[in-house]
Amino acid sequence: MLSFQESLGKFTVTCEVGPLKGCDVSEIIEIAEVLKGKVHAANVTDQQSSVLRLGSMVTCHILKSNGLEPVLQVTGRDRNRIAIQSDLLSAAALGINNVLALTGDYQTHGDHPEAKGVFDLDSVNFLATLSTLNSGKDLAGKELTGVPNFCGGAVVNPGAAKEAAYQLQLIKMEKKAAVGAKFFQTQAVYDLKAFEQFMNDTAHIGVPILAGVIPLKSAGMARYMNKNVPGVSVPDIYIERMAQAEDKRREGMKITAELIRGLKDLCQGVHVMAIGTEKDVPEILADSGVL
Amino acid sequence: MILSETKPFAEILTSLENDDKVFLLGCKGCAEASKTGGLQQVKEMKEKLEAEGKEVTGSTAVDFLCQKALVRSRLTPLKEKVLAADSVLVMSCGIGVQASAASISRVCRPACNTIPLGDSRGEWPSRERCRECGDCVLDFTGGICPLTKCSKSLLNGACGGASDGRCEVTPEKPCGWELIYYRLKGLGQLDRLKVYIQPKNFAKMEIPENVIPSTLYDIEFTEDGRAK
Ligand code: SF4
Ligand code: SF4
């Protein structure tokens, strides 16, 4: 299996691992066991949705020790530029070099809504910081001992419905690429036609794009996402299939595999976000023909 | 104008737990406009405290509690009543409480919470806000401040969470970056959005000590012995 960085530009397959709330890591070790050799890398989310969990870096370290290459997700919500740089150097010292730079969900949406948000660096500043560290210096221009080799990536929401939201995404993508983003992972894609349009609109950027897919668990989940997750629109046909299906889990996996088959010729990879059902990923990938 | 709201009465009672005698001090400025510290609210507070068995040694409302010279001159005739109290319950914004505490040799307790108005405003009411960041980026954002109009104060574009033009953090308000987009589009200046903006220099947001007295009224200069 290629390493994550070697796979970029060919067809990269990544998935997502969400740390649990607490310090029991047995589940993470099991997930690593199931996924290793099946995906190029697994993203580890960073206090996703502003809900407190086990840290992303230590989870990455455990995945790596168990044979699964990690992508460290880091948000700017909980860290200022000193903490961000220090965490990045710590990651490099552990041999964790793939980093997904995120602004972060707002803290009031999580389970500690009273927390103080930081947002010292936005995601573009953050990517620029990765490039600065790669040049052997910190943001203050001071020399580092040892030069890291980060492969920084970013997210993009290709389904933004309104003109302004969509154009703002494209412009920000260009900015992210200009300061050194090496890959993009997208919000969940269900509408291949709209996604094809997005790929055409961003062809000039020339950075590999990994399309996000989320296995549906029920028709209700699809309707919920349509209503509440900006940029996600699950077509009625899938909602109908989920509603009819007896084995919802299987149907959701089947739809995901179909989507991946369709995405294979459109972009440079897929990012399977199966939070809570990580162990289904190998079967989905096998069914879609990318494994 | 500074906006305040009265603390829950239970919280006020807890803060007065060990004070049997209380002097009530209101403010006829912003606190009266906020309906938290005008004469009417002072009167109501007096009744409520007396119903709880407290002795109110006296009460008044000063024109502007934020002006220490006024606090002192207005309270001089009431000195005995103030000093007879275990504490002074100040019904105003946080500045009024601080100015009172700096002027009165009795414990001053806050009866109100000061409500955020979202950074500095102009002298006339308006929706524009400035965080006084010390390094203005309005040139890149069509004259709309990303620090105050974007809930995450993002400098380099939208977070992607806006839904139907509404901010993901505060759906009651429009996404600041979409406002910036449309403003720049109208001006034919969308290219401005491609300029990379460096992280803010927060050191520039520290308040220089020497500007603090210069923002006070003349009378306060004299009081502080810092007349120009
Ligand atoms: S960019 Fe800074 S100085 Fe300019 S309006 Fe916004 S907060 Fe004020
Ligand atoms: S939705 Fe718009 S205003 Fe709200 S945090 Fe995101 S970019 Fe800022």
PDB file of C-alpha atoms and ligand atoms in Angstrom, chain B residues 149-154 157-163 166-170 173-178, ligand 2:
ATOM      1  CA  LYS B 149     -19.273  41.035  11.515  1.00  0.00           C
ATOM      2  CA  CYS B 150     -17.951  37.455  11.385  1.00  0.00           C
ATOM      3  CA  SER B 151     -18.696  35.537  14.580  1.00  0.00           C
ATOM      4  CA  LYS B 152     -15.336  33.755  14.402  1.00  0.00           C
ATOM      5  CA  SER B 153     -13.516  36.947  13.349  1.00  0.00           C
ATOM      6  CA  LEU B 154     -12.079  35.117  10.361  1.00  0.00           C
ATOM      7  CA  GLY B 157     -12.862  34.201   4.149  1.00  0.00           C
ATOM      8  CA  ALA B 158     -15.980  32.366   5.225  1.00  0.00           C
ATOM      9  CA  CYS B 159     -15.986  29.267   7.418  1.00  0.00           C
ATOM     10  CA  GLY B 160     -18.378  27.434   5.114  1.00  0.00           C
ATOM     11  CA  GLY B 161     -20.990  26.989   7.792  1.00  0.00           C
ATOM     12  CA  ALA B 162     -23.394  29.703   6.720  1.00  0.00           C
ATOM     13  CA  SER B 163     -26.842  28.433   5.900  1.00  0.00           C
ATOM     14  CA  ARG B 166     -27.254  33.212   8.000  1.00  0.00           C
ATOM     15  CA  CYS B 167     -24.263  32.785  10.308  1.00  0.00           C
ATOM     16  CA  GLU B 168     -23.691  29.280  11.676  1.00  0.00           C
ATOM     17  CA  VAL B 169     -22.908  30.669  15.115  1.00  0.00           C
ATOM     18  CA  THR B 170     -25.691  33.233  15.396  1.00  0.00           C
ATOM     19  CA  LYS B 173     -27.548  37.605  11.890  1.00  0.00           C
ATOM     20  CA  PRO B 174     -26.308  37.444   8.319  1.00  0.00           C
ATOM     21  CA  CYS B 175     -22.956  35.805   7.586  1.00  0.00           C
ATOM     22  CA  GLY B 176     -20.451  38.654   7.673  1.00  0.00           C
ATOM     23  CA  TRP B 177     -18.392  37.149   4.885  1.00  0.00           C
ATOM     24  CA  GLU B 178     -21.393  36.941   2.586  1.00  0.00           C
TER      25      GLU B 178
HETATM   26  S1  SF4 C   2     -21.096  31.764   9.032  1.00  0.00           S
HETATM   27 FE1  SF4 C   2     -20.082  33.590   8.234  1.00  0.00          FE
HETATM   28  S2  SF4 C   2     -20.157  35.104   9.897  1.00  0.00           S
HETATM   29 FE2  SF4 C   2     -20.636  33.130  10.794  1.00  0.00          FE
HETATM   30  S3  SF4 C   2     -18.658  32.378  11.548  1.00  0.00           S
HETATM   31 FE3  SF4 C   2     -18.909  31.524   9.476  1.00  0.00          FE
HETATM   32  S4  SF4 C   2     -17.940  32.996   8.094  1.00  0.00           S
HETATM   33 FE4  SF4 C   2     -18.190  34.027  10.084  1.00  0.00          FE
END
